[in-house]
Each structure stands twice: as structure tokens, then as C-alpha cells.
Coordinates of C-alpha atoms in Angstrom, one line a residue:
M45 CA -18.9 -1.6 -21.4
T46 CA -21.3 0.1 -18.8
P47 CA -20.3 -1.1 -15.2
E48 CA -22.8 -2.8 -12.9
C49 CA -23.3 -1.7 -9.4
E50 CA -24.8 -3.9 -6.7
E51 CA -26.1 -3.1 -3.3
Q52 CA -25.0 -4.9 -0.1
R53 CA -27.1 -4.9 3.0
G54 CA -25.2 -4.2 6.1
R55 CA -26.2 -4.2 9.9
S56 CA -29.6 -2.7 9.1
A57 CA -31.6 -2.5 5.8
E58 CA -33.6 0.5 7.1
R59 CA -33.1 3.6 5.2
S60 CA -33.6 7.3 6.0
R61 CA -36.1 9.4 4.1
D62 CA -34.9 11.0 0.9
T63 CA -34.6 14.8 1.7
G64 CA -33.6 16.0 -1.7
K65 CA -31.4 18.4 0.0
P66 CA -27.6 18.3 -0.7
L67 CA -25.1 17.4 2.1
D68 CA -22.6 20.1 2.7
P69 CA -19.4 18.2 1.8
D70 CA -17.2 20.9 3.4
S71 CA -19.0 20.7 6.7
R72 CA -15.9 21.0 9.1
D73 CA -17.5 21.9 12.5
I74 CA -15.8 19.3 14.7
T75 CA -16.6 20.9 18.0
G76 CA -20.3 21.4 17.2
D77 CA -20.1 25.3 17.9
G78 CA -21.4 26.6 14.7
Y79 CA -17.9 27.5 13.2
Q80 CA -15.8 25.5 10.8
D81 CA -12.6 23.8 12.2
L82 CA -9.5 22.5 10.6
A83 CA -7.5 19.3 11.4
V84 CA -3.8 20.0 11.0
N85 CA -0.7 18.1 11.4
E86 CA 3.2 18.3 11.1
W87 CA 6.5 16.6 11.7
T88 CA 9.1 18.5 13.7
D89 CA 12.5 17.8 15.3
A90 CA 12.3 20.6 17.7
K91 CA 15.4 19.5 19.6
G92 CA 17.4 18.5 16.5
E93 CA 17.3 15.0 18.0
R94 CA 14.2 13.1 17.2
W95 CA 11.0 13.8 15.0
T96 CA 7.7 14.2 16.6
H97 CA 4.3 14.0 14.8
R98 CA 1.8 16.5 16.0
R99 CA -2.0 16.4 15.1
A100 CA -4.5 18.9 16.4
V101 CA -7.8 20.5 15.8
W102 CA -7.7 24.3 15.1
N103 CA -10.8 25.8 16.5
G104 CA -12.7 28.2 14.5
G105 CA -14.6 31.2 16.1
A106 CA -15.5 34.8 15.8
S107 CA -12.1 35.7 17.3
S108 CA -10.3 32.7 15.9
S109 CA -7.5 34.9 14.4
D110 CA -5.6 35.8 17.7
P111 CA -4.5 34.0 19.6
P112 CA -5.3 30.6 17.9
S113 CA -6.9 27.8 20.0
G114 CA -7.3 24.2 19.5
S115 CA -6.7 20.7 21.0
R116 CA -4.7 17.8 20.4
M117 CA -5.9 14.7 18.3
P118 CA -5.2 11.4 20.0
G119 CA -3.6 8.5 18.1
T120 CA -0.7 8.7 15.8
F121 CA -2.1 7.0 12.8
P122 CA -1.7 7.6 10.0
S123 CA 1.8 9.0 10.3
L124 CA 2.0 10.6 6.8
V125 CA -1.3 12.1 6.0
D126 CA -2.0 11.8 2.3
R127 CA -5.8 12.1 2.1
Q128 CA -7.8 13.9 4.8
L129 CA -11.5 14.3 4.8
T130 CA -14.0 16.0 7.2
A131 CA -17.7 15.2 7.6
D132 CA -20.1 14.0 10.3
V133 CA -20.0 10.4 9.2
D134 CA -21.7 9.1 12.4
G135 CA -24.7 11.6 12.5
D136 CA -24.1 12.9 15.9
G137 CA -23.7 16.5 14.9
Y138 CA -20.0 16.8 15.1
A139 CA -17.8 16.6 12.1
D140 CA -15.3 13.7 12.1
V141 CA -11.7 13.4 10.5
L142 CA -11.0 10.6 8.1
S143 CA -7.4 10.2 7.1
R144 CA -5.1 7.8 5.3
D145 CA -1.3 7.9 4.7
S146 CA 0.7 7.9 1.5
Y147 CA 2.2 4.4 1.9
V148 CA 2.2 2.6 -1.4
R149 CA 0.7 -0.7 -1.1
E150 CA 0.7 -3.9 -3.1
P151 CA -2.6 -5.4 -4.2
G152 CA -4.1 -7.4 -1.3
D153 CA -1.9 -5.8 1.3
S154 CA -4.6 -5.4 3.9
R155 CA -2.6 -5.7 6.9
A156 CA -0.7 -2.4 6.0
R157 CA -3.8 -0.7 5.3
D158 CA -5.2 -1.6 8.8
S159 CA -2.7 0.5 10.5
R160 CA -2.5 3.5 8.2
Q161 CA -5.9 5.0 8.0
G162 CA -8.4 5.9 10.5
I163 CA -11.4 8.1 11.9
Q164 CA -11.0 10.6 14.5
W165 CA -14.4 11.3 15.9
G166 CA -15.4 15.0 16.6
G167 CA -17.0 16.2 19.8
P168 CA -17.5 19.3 22.1
N169 CA -13.9 19.1 23.2
G170 CA -12.5 18.3 19.7
V171 CA -11.3 14.7 18.9
E172 CA -11.2 12.4 21.9
Q173 CA -11.6 9.0 20.4
S174 CA -10.1 7.4 17.2
T175 CA -10.9 4.2 15.3
R176 CA -8.5 2.3 12.9
V177 CA -10.2 1.6 9.7
P178 CA -10.1 -2.0 8.8
G179 CA -8.5 -3.1 5.4
S180 CA -11.7 -4.6 4.3
M181 CA -13.3 -1.1 3.9
G182 CA -10.8 -0.2 1.3
D183 CA -8.9 2.9 0.8
L184 CA -10.6 6.2 2.0
E185 CA -11.2 8.3 -1.1
A186 CA -14.0 10.7 -0.6
V187 CA -17.2 11.7 1.4
G188 CA -20.7 12.8 0.0
D189 CA -24.3 12.1 0.3
F190 CA -24.8 9.7 -2.6
D191 CA -28.4 8.5 -1.9
G192 CA -29.8 12.0 -0.8
D193 CA -30.7 11.0 2.7
G194 CA -28.9 13.9 4.4
Q195 CA -26.2 11.6 5.9
A196 CA -22.6 11.7 5.0
D197 CA -21.5 8.6 3.1
V198 CA -17.9 7.3 2.7
L199 CA -16.4 6.4 -0.7
A200 CA -13.5 3.9 -0.6
L201 CA -11.5 2.2 -3.3
S202 CA -10.4 -1.4 -3.1
V203 CA -8.5 -4.2 -5.2
H204 CA -10.2 -7.6 -5.5
G205 CA -7.9 -10.1 -7.3
S206 CA -6.3 -10.2 -10.6
D207 CA -6.5 -12.1 -13.9
E208 CA -3.3 -13.5 -15.4
S209 CA -4.9 -16.2 -17.5
Q210 CA -4.0 -14.2 -20.8
G211 CA -0.2 -13.8 -19.8
Y212 CA -0.5 -10.3 -18.4
E213 CA -2.1 -9.0 -15.3
R214 CA -5.4 -7.2 -15.1
V215 CA -6.3 -5.9 -11.7
R216 CA -10.1 -5.3 -10.9
E217 CA -10.9 -2.2 -8.8
F218 CA -14.1 -1.4 -7.0
A219 CA -15.6 1.7 -5.5
T220 CA -17.7 1.1 -2.5
V221 CA -20.1 3.4 -0.9
H222 CA -20.4 3.0 2.9
Y223 CA -23.7 4.7 3.6
G224 CA -23.9 6.8 6.9
P225 CA -24.4 6.9 9.7
L226 CA -21.2 4.6 10.5
D227 CA -21.0 3.2 13.9
R228 CA -17.9 3.8 16.1
D229 CA -16.2 0.8 14.6
G230 CA -16.4 2.4 11.2
V231 CA -19.1 0.0 10.0
A232 CA -21.9 1.2 7.7
A233 CA -25.5 0.5 7.9
R234 CA -25.2 -0.7 4.2
T235 CA -22.9 -0.6 1.2
S236 CA -23.0 -0.7 -2.6
K237 CA -20.1 -1.6 -4.8
C238 CA -19.2 -0.7 -8.4
E239 CA -16.5 -2.2 -10.5
V240 CA -14.6 0.9 -11.8
S241 CA -11.5 -0.2 -13.7
R242 CA -13.3 -1.6 -16.8
E243 CA -12.7 -5.1 -15.8
G244 CA -9.1 -4.3 -14.9
W245 CA -8.2 -2.8 -18.3
V246 CA -7.9 0.8 -17.1
P247 CA -6.5 1.4 -13.6
V248 CA -8.1 4.0 -11.4
G249 CA -6.2 7.4 -11.4
G250 CA -8.5 9.2 -9.2
T251 CA -12.2 10.2 -8.4
T252 CA -14.3 13.5 -8.4
V253 CA -17.6 13.8 -6.4
G254 CA -20.1 16.3 -7.0
D255 CA -23.9 16.9 -7.4
F256 CA -23.7 17.6 -11.2
D257 CA -27.5 17.5 -11.8
G258 CA -28.7 19.2 -8.7
D259 CA -31.0 16.4 -7.5
G260 CA -29.6 16.4 -3.9
R261 CA -27.5 13.1 -4.6
D262 CA -23.8 13.3 -5.2
D263 CA -22.5 11.8 -8.4
L264 CA -19.1 10.1 -9.1
V265 CA -16.6 10.6 -12.0
V266 CA -13.9 7.9 -12.1
A267 CA -10.7 8.9 -14.0
G268 CA -8.5 6.3 -15.5
T269 CA -4.8 6.4 -16.1
Y270 CA -3.5 4.0 -18.9
F271 CA -1.3 3.8 -22.0
E272 CA -3.1 2.5 -24.9
E273 CA 0.1 1.3 -26.6
D274 CA 0.5 -1.2 -23.9
A275 CA 1.0 -4.7 -25.2
M276 CA -2.1 -6.0 -23.4
F277 CA -4.4 -4.0 -25.7
E278 CA -3.2 -6.1 -28.5
K279 CA -4.8 -9.3 -26.9
P280 CA -7.7 -10.6 -28.6
S281 CA -9.9 -10.2 -25.6
A282 CA -9.0 -6.5 -25.3
P283 CA -12.2 -4.2 -25.7
A284 CA -12.7 -2.4 -29.0
E285 CA -13.0 0.8 -27.1
V286 CA -11.3 2.1 -23.8
H287 CA -12.7 5.1 -22.1
S288 CA -10.6 7.2 -19.6
A289 CA -13.6 8.7 -17.6
L290 CA -16.6 7.1 -16.5
Y291 CA -19.8 8.7 -14.9
Y292 CA -21.9 7.4 -12.1
E293 CA -25.0 9.0 -10.9
G294 CA -26.1 8.9 -7.1
G295 CA -29.3 7.0 -6.5
H296 CA -31.5 5.7 -3.7
D297 CA -30.2 2.3 -4.0
G298 CA -26.6 3.1 -4.8
L299 CA -24.5 4.6 -7.8
V300 CA -25.9 3.9 -11.1
G301 CA -23.4 3.5 -14.0
R302 CA -23.9 5.9 -17.0
G303 CA -20.9 4.8 -19.0
P304 CA -18.3 7.0 -20.6
L305 CA -18.6 10.7 -19.8
K306 CA -19.5 12.5 -23.0
G307 CA -16.9 15.1 -23.9
V308 CA -14.5 14.2 -21.3
S309 CA -13.7 10.5 -21.9
E310 CA -11.4 9.7 -24.9
D311 CA -11.8 6.5 -26.8
Y312 CA -9.0 4.0 -27.6
T313 CA -6.8 5.9 -30.2
G314 CA -3.3 4.4 -29.9
T315 CA -2.0 7.4 -27.9
P316 CA -1.2 7.7 -24.2
A317 CA -4.2 8.8 -22.1
E318 CA -3.7 10.0 -18.5
Q319 CA -7.1 11.4 -17.1
S320 CA -6.9 13.9 -14.3
P321 CA -9.3 13.3 -11.5
G322 CA -10.1 17.1 -11.5
S323 CA -12.3 19.1 -9.0
A324 CA -15.9 19.7 -8.6
G325 CA -17.7 23.0 -7.5
D326 CA -20.5 25.2 -8.3
F327 CA -18.5 27.9 -10.1
D328 CA -21.5 29.7 -11.7
G329 CA -23.8 29.5 -8.7
D330 CA -26.6 27.7 -10.4
G331 CA -27.0 25.1 -7.7
R332 CA -25.2 22.2 -9.7
D333 CA -21.7 21.4 -9.4
D334 CA -19.3 21.7 -12.4
L335 CA -16.3 19.6 -13.4
L336 CA -12.7 20.7 -13.9
V337 CA -10.6 18.3 -15.7
K338 CA -7.4 17.9 -17.5
Q339 CA -7.4 15.3 -20.3
G340 CA -3.7 14.8 -20.6
T341 CA -0.3 16.0 -19.3
D342 CA 0.2 18.5 -22.0
L343 CA -3.4 19.5 -22.6
P344 CA -5.3 22.4 -21.1
T345 CA -7.7 22.4 -18.2
V346 CA -11.4 22.2 -19.3
L347 CA -14.6 23.3 -17.4
Y348 CA -17.8 21.2 -18.0
H349 CA -20.9 22.7 -16.6
G350 CA -23.4 20.8 -14.6
S351 CA -27.1 20.7 -15.8
P352 CA -30.4 19.0 -14.9
G353 CA -29.2 16.1 -17.0
G354 CA -25.8 15.9 -15.2
L355 CA -22.6 16.2 -17.0
V356 CA -24.2 15.0 -20.1
T357 CA -24.8 18.5 -21.6
E358 CA -24.8 20.3 -24.9
R359 CA -23.4 23.4 -23.0
E360 CA -20.1 24.4 -24.5
P361 CA -17.1 23.6 -22.2
V362 CA -14.6 26.4 -21.4
T363 CA -11.1 26.0 -21.9
L364 CA -9.0 27.4 -19.0
G365 CA -5.4 27.0 -20.0
D366 CA -2.8 26.1 -17.5
V367 CA -5.1 26.0 -14.4
D368 CA -4.4 23.1 -12.0
P369 CA -7.7 21.2 -12.0
E370 CA -6.9 19.4 -8.6
G371 CA -7.0 22.6 -6.5
T372 CA -9.1 23.3 -3.3
V373 CA -12.7 24.5 -3.9
G374 CA -14.6 27.0 -1.8
D375 CA -16.1 30.6 -1.7
I376 CA -13.4 32.9 -0.8
D377 CA -15.2 36.2 -1.7
G378 CA -18.8 35.3 -0.3
D379 CA -20.5 35.8 -3.6
G380 CA -22.3 32.3 -3.4
R381 CA -20.0 30.8 -6.2
D382 CA -17.2 28.4 -5.7
D383 CA -13.7 29.6 -6.4
L384 CA -10.4 27.5 -7.0
V385 CA -7.2 27.7 -5.1
S386 CA -4.3 25.6 -6.2
T387 CA -0.6 25.6 -5.6
V388 CA 1.9 25.1 -8.5
N389 CA 5.6 24.2 -8.4
T390 CA 7.5 27.0 -10.2
G391 CA 11.1 25.9 -9.4
A392 CA 13.2 23.7 -7.2
T393 CA 12.4 25.7 -3.9
T394 CA 9.4 27.9 -5.2
V395 CA 5.7 27.3 -5.0
A396 CA 3.0 29.7 -6.2
V397 CA -0.6 30.0 -4.9
D398 CA -3.0 30.4 -7.8
V399 CA -6.4 31.9 -7.1
Q400 CA -9.3 31.6 -9.7
L401 CA -12.7 33.1 -9.1
G402 CA -16.0 31.8 -10.1
T403 CA -18.5 34.1 -12.0
E404 CA -22.0 33.9 -13.4
D405 CA -20.5 32.2 -16.4
G406 CA -18.4 29.8 -14.3
M407 CA -14.7 29.7 -14.3
T408 CA -12.9 31.7 -17.1
S409 CA -9.5 31.8 -18.3
V410 CA -9.2 35.5 -17.5
N411 CA -10.7 35.5 -14.0
R412 CA -7.4 34.8 -12.2
S413 CA -7.4 36.9 -8.9
G414 CA -3.9 36.4 -7.9
W415 CA -0.6 34.6 -8.1
I416 CA 1.3 34.4 -4.9
E417 CA 4.8 33.3 -4.9
K418 CA 6.2 31.6 -1.8
D419 CA 9.1 34.1 -2.0
D420 CA 6.6 36.9 -1.6
L421 CA 6.0 35.7 1.9
H422 CA 9.5 35.4 2.5
R423 CA 10.4 38.9 1.4
A424 CA 7.5 40.2 3.5
G425 CA 9.4 38.9 6.5
K426 CA 6.8 36.1 6.8
A427 CA 9.1 33.1 6.3
A428 CA 12.1 31.7 8.1
T429 CA 14.5 31.4 5.1
S430 CA 14.4 30.9 1.4
R431 CA 14.9 27.1 2.0
D432 CA 11.5 26.7 3.6
W433 CA 9.1 24.8 1.4
V434 CA 5.4 24.8 1.1
E435 CA 3.2 21.9 0.8
I436 CA 1.4 21.3 -2.4
D437 CA -2.0 21.0 -0.7
T438 CA -4.1 24.0 0.3
E439 CA -7.2 24.2 2.4
L440 CA -10.2 26.6 2.2
V441 CA -12.0 27.1 5.5
D442 CA -14.2 29.8 7.0
L443 CA -12.7 29.9 10.6
D444 CA -14.3 33.1 11.5
G445 CA -17.8 32.3 10.2
N446 CA -18.2 35.4 8.0
G447 CA -19.2 33.6 4.9
R448 CA -15.8 33.9 3.2
A449 CA -13.3 31.1 3.4
E450 CA -9.6 31.8 4.2
V451 CA -6.9 30.3 2.2
V452 CA -4.7 28.0 4.5
I453 CA -1.5 26.6 3.2
R454 CA 0.9 24.1 5.1
Q455 CA 4.6 25.2 5.3
Q456 CA 7.3 23.0 6.8
G457 CA 10.3 24.8 8.0
W458 CA 13.7 23.3 6.7
E459 CA 16.2 25.0 8.8
K460 CA 14.2 26.2 11.8
R461 CA 11.5 23.5 11.9
E462 CA 10.7 24.3 15.6
R463 CA 9.8 27.7 15.0
Y464 CA 8.3 27.7 11.4
G465 CA 6.6 24.4 10.8
G466 CA 2.9 25.3 10.5
Y467 CA 0.2 26.9 8.4
W468 CA -0.2 30.2 6.5
V469 CA -3.6 31.8 6.8
L470 CA -4.2 34.3 4.0
P471 CA -6.9 36.9 4.3
D472 CA -10.2 36.1 2.8
G473 CA -11.8 38.1 0.0
S474 CA -11.3 38.2 -3.8
D475 CA -7.7 39.2 -3.9
P476 CA -5.6 37.9 -1.0
A477 CA -2.4 38.5 -3.1
T478 CA -2.7 42.1 -2.4
R479 CA -3.0 41.8 1.2
L480 CA -0.1 39.6 2.2
D481 CA 0.8 42.0 5.1
E482 CA -2.4 40.6 6.8
A483 CA -1.2 37.0 6.4
R484 CA -0.5 35.3 9.6
F485 CA 1.3 32.0 10.5
V486 CA 0.2 29.5 13.1
R487 CA 2.3 26.7 14.4
V488 CA 0.7 23.3 15.0
R489 CA 2.6 23.1 18.3
E490 CA 0.5 26.1 19.7
L491 CA -2.6 24.2 19.3
G492 CA -3.2 22.1 22.5
H493 CA 0.6 20.9 22.6
D494 CA 3.0 21.7 25.3
G495 CA 6.4 23.1 24.2

């Protein structure tokens, strides 16, 4: 079952020239000064009376460490940020912030979606204008350059109806590429749409975007989540094979479905299959992205190498064990190879930061640089109390422009929110775990907020 993708013309059929140069998906220069910036947010109840939602742009710069500078982000949507993307989607030279919340929607609930995701447009003074994203655009999922024209495109997921004719419900899901530049209403010049749920048999569990063949166009891996013992697979109309990972190559006219991902997707075997979306990064520095993926809850994480043929390669994958494949990717030691930083729950109130370095052989199971317990920061006098908790999400951003990304971790104070709700910044370099005395803490309220 190879999915078909179709192009849809928008407000203009004109296309930019194919440059063959990959878009920097981590372009975070919101203010256009040549330094990466970071969009941050937090909820606090500073007076112990009411909660306040703060969002701000943390400005990068050569002297970004002390004191931090930034500006407020206008608009209060979304209130619970679940997915945040940064890229110049309107082509004006300033990175924009795309965000959606964690609200669980029912299929077809476009009204709720309208008010819960948006685009904050970058400019020389930070973010000064915001646009609510219409429900018809779908749920914001990823950014990349899928047609190789050098413009950032937006990938969105959407639900279009269901089939209950067989006595059970199959909901078809689509991935739509909104090709940049977008206008200030969030409307793309053109779009292309692919059915990515195997005609509704396998719900989408997540996506991973990367240039796996090095041709300057981003590709897409769609991970499914399903249980093959579900009664619907006993129906006569059920497909003979069900695959939990599909591969799409970026192309000039849209995504091109290449079918099941060899070595990653599993066929219908009668056992539960939950495919992790994973992460993409150039972990061996060969100019092509590689894929980290976990093929089941109790199975190890595996690294699949990119190649001129994409992820369809005979190169032997590398088993990494208990590495979290859904971490944050970036170059923290400046060697030109991507590294992986992830956070792992290690107890009821404990979170550890796991750092894995890329090498010329890619990611290896023994190349773990550091494991930082949240309590390590507490013992170093860097946290409020042992009850403070750390968000699962991490960020990698080169705030000072030295070519090495800093590890940024969100921490929400529990007993003293006013003082301690903010972000940890760990020192860049290959081993931040040994330099915790250099870690610093920045409160969101310090960035363009009064009091």
C-alpha cells in the first residue's frame, strides 16, 4: 500500500529555483542580528493568587550570558505549549515562532484548533505580531525544506472524516506541506497532501523530518501506533500487511511516497507495534541525516544511517540500548557532527539529562558524554528545593555564536515559583556534566517583563 501524494495550487503557482542547498532547520535568529535566539514560556503564580502566562524571546549575542536580555511575545495563545518550531516561514530574514498547545481534540474539532496554535512573526525588535493559525491548516507538526528551494515549509497533520461502514471506525489522516513563504495570514503559496494513516488502518504516532539522502530536500518518516490484535484487523477488508513506518522523499512537486521503511517498519505479525517517531541528525558528519528510532516500548533504540539512496541502505544499523530517540539534536562540541541530548524520568521527582555525542561512525552505545541528575543541580545550590521539577523537553541553541550549542532545560518551581520558574543553561562543550558550577538559571520574567 504505497500512499499517493497530490499537489494543490495556492495563491500563486510560481516556484522558486531549486537551489540544492539544505535549509538550516534550526535557524533561530528571531531578531536578525546573526545570533540564535530562543522563545521561552512559563506559568507562574508570583503572588500566590493567580496564574500568569509569560512568553518571551531570549536574545542571543556575544555577551548573552550576563545579564540576559529579551522581549515579550504578544498574544497569549497557545496557553499550554506542546510543540514549538522556529524558522523563517515568511522569508523576510527573521525567524518566526510556530506553536501549538497540548489540548486533546476530537476528529473534526477545528474550532478548538483555531484558538490554540499560532505564528509569532520575528523582527528586529523580537516578536511584534501574531497570527492565529486556522483549523483548516491542520496541526503544526514540523518545519523543513521539502522542495529544495531554500524556503522554509510547514508540515501539518489533519483528520478528514472516518469510515464506519464495516462496523468499526477508521480515521484517515493526512500530512500537508505548506510551501513557503507564507503570508502574514499563514497562507502558503501552494500545498501538497499525502494520506499517511494507511487508509485509516494505522493512526499516526509521530513524524521525523530530515534530509536522509543529502539532496537538499527534506524527507519525511511517518511512524504509526497500533495494536495488530485489534478486532478490526480480523475484518475481510483488512490489508494483508500493516507497516508501522512509511518513508516519503522530498521532491520539487511535493512528497513522494516510497512505501515501508526497510529495516525500520515491521509487518503484520499479530503482536503489538508502537513505532517511536525518533529523531534525525547528521551524527557522523557525512552531510546526510541519520535516523534514531525505537521500534517498541521494550526494544532498544537503533541508528539507521543516511545514504545517497536515503534510508534504503545496506549499511548495518547500530543498536544503542536505552537511549531516548526523541531527544534534541544539535552540535554541542563544535565538531561538525550532531549530538543528542534528552531527559529521562528516573523517579517520582527526579529527571536526568542524557548527553550522547556523534562520532565519525555516528552514534555509538558507548559514547555517552554525561548523565546529569536533577538533584545534582540541587546539591550544587542551583535549585530551590528537591520538589522542583524539570520539563521533559530540552533545547539546544547557540546563544553566544561560538559554534557550540548550549543545553537549555526548562524548570518549573514548585514551592517558590516566583523565584525559580525558568530555564537552566548548561555550558557548551563535550561534557557539560563535569561543569555544573558554570550552569546558570534565567527566569522568564527577566526577559522583557516587569516584576
